[in-house]
Short mmCIF file of C-alpha atoms in Angstrom, two decimals:
data_model
loop_
_atom_site.label_atom_id
_atom_site.label_comp_id
_atom_site.label_asym_id
_atom_site.label_seq_id
_atom_site.Cartn_x
_atom_site.Cartn_y
_atom_site.Cartn_z
CA MET A 1 0.00 0.00 0.00
CA ALA A 2 2.86 2.36 0.83
CA LEU A 3 4.38 1.75 -2.61
CA LEU A 4 1.09 2.58 -4.34
CA ASN A 5 0.71 5.76 -2.29
CA GLU A 6 4.27 6.80 -3.07
CA HIS A 7 3.71 6.22 -6.79
CA LEU A 8 0.47 8.25 -6.80
CA VAL A 9 2.09 11.17 -4.99
CA ARG A 10 5.12 11.13 -7.32
CA LYS A 11 2.91 11.01 -10.44
CA ALA A 12 0.68 13.83 -9.19
CA SER A 13 3.76 15.95 -8.39
CA GLU A 14 5.24 15.34 -11.85
CA GLU A 15 2.02 16.51 -13.50
CA GLY A 16 1.79 19.61 -11.32
CA LEU A 17 -1.30 18.49 -9.46
CA LEU A 18 0.39 18.79 -6.05
CA LYS A 19 2.22 21.80 -4.71
CA ALA A 20 2.62 20.64 -1.11
CA ARG A 21 5.68 18.91 0.29
CA LYS A 22 3.65 16.85 2.76
CA ILE A 23 0.25 15.23 2.46
CA ARG A 24 -1.97 14.06 5.28
CA VAL A 25 -4.54 11.40 4.47
CA ASP A 26 -7.35 10.24 6.71
CA THR A 27 -8.53 6.72 5.92
CA THR A 28 -10.80 6.23 8.91
CA ALA A 29 -13.68 3.88 8.20
CA VAL A 30 -17.01 4.78 9.75
CA GLU A 31 -19.74 2.25 10.33
CA ALA A 32 -23.02 3.32 8.78
CA ASN A 33 -26.46 1.88 8.33
CA ILE A 34 -26.88 1.20 4.63
CA HIS A 35 -29.60 -0.59 2.75
CA HIS A 36 -28.76 -2.92 -0.05
CA PRO A 37 -30.43 -1.78 -3.25
CA THR A 38 -33.54 -3.63 -4.30
CA ASP A 39 -35.85 -2.66 -7.14
CA ALA A 40 -38.43 -1.32 -4.69
CA SER A 41 -35.93 0.72 -2.67
CA LEU A 42 -34.35 2.18 -5.83
CA ILE A 43 -37.76 3.23 -7.15
CA TYR A 44 -38.68 4.70 -3.76
CA ASP A 45 -35.40 6.66 -3.60
CA GLY A 46 -35.91 7.93 -7.15
CA VAL A 47 -39.51 9.03 -6.54
CA ARG A 48 -38.53 10.73 -3.27
CA THR A 49 -35.65 12.59 -4.94
CA ILE A 50 -37.65 13.64 -7.99
CA THR A 51 -40.54 14.83 -5.79
CA ARG A 52 -38.15 16.95 -3.72
CA LEU A 53 -36.60 18.48 -6.85
CA VAL A 54 -40.00 19.25 -8.43
CA LYS A 55 -41.07 21.02 -5.23
CA GLN A 56 -37.88 23.10 -5.31
CA VAL A 57 -38.42 24.01 -8.98
CA LYS A 58 -42.04 24.99 -8.30
CA ALA A 59 -41.00 27.12 -5.31
CA LEU A 60 -38.34 28.92 -7.37
CA GLY A 61 -40.80 29.50 -10.20
CA ALA A 62 -43.54 30.80 -7.88
CA ALA A 63 -41.06 33.12 -6.18
CA ASN A 64 -40.31 34.63 -9.61
CA GLY A 65 -43.93 34.79 -10.76
CA LEU A 66 -43.67 31.70 -12.95
CA TYR A 67 -45.75 28.54 -12.77
CA CYS A 68 -44.79 25.05 -13.83
CA MET A 69 -48.30 24.07 -14.81
CA LYS A 70 -51.12 26.09 -16.32
CA LYS A 71 -53.58 27.17 -13.67
CA PRO A 72 -57.14 25.92 -14.24
CA ASP A 73 -59.66 28.49 -15.51
CA PRO A 74 -61.91 29.76 -12.72
CA GLN A 75 -64.83 29.81 -15.19
CA PRO A 76 -64.74 26.69 -17.40
CA GLN A 77 -65.87 27.32 -20.99
CA GLU A 78 -69.17 25.78 -22.03
CA ALA A 79 -69.01 23.36 -24.93
CA THR A 80 -70.53 24.66 -28.15
CA ALA A 81 -72.10 22.23 -30.53
#
């Protein structure tokens, strides 16, 4: 692992990506509760994310006087035959 790290640092220095003489790396692993992806959980996550984004877009549009959907007419037109 040390050899790989040394190689990466040397390569990054050669290409001008690093300007520091020392690098500190934190590789602490943190235990976390994760759920393994299933079809249902992926769909749920997608719907939840899209719903949140649509609400944000609507709020931004309303704040600027814009609407995402056409408002319904207060007086519906009568059908003419």
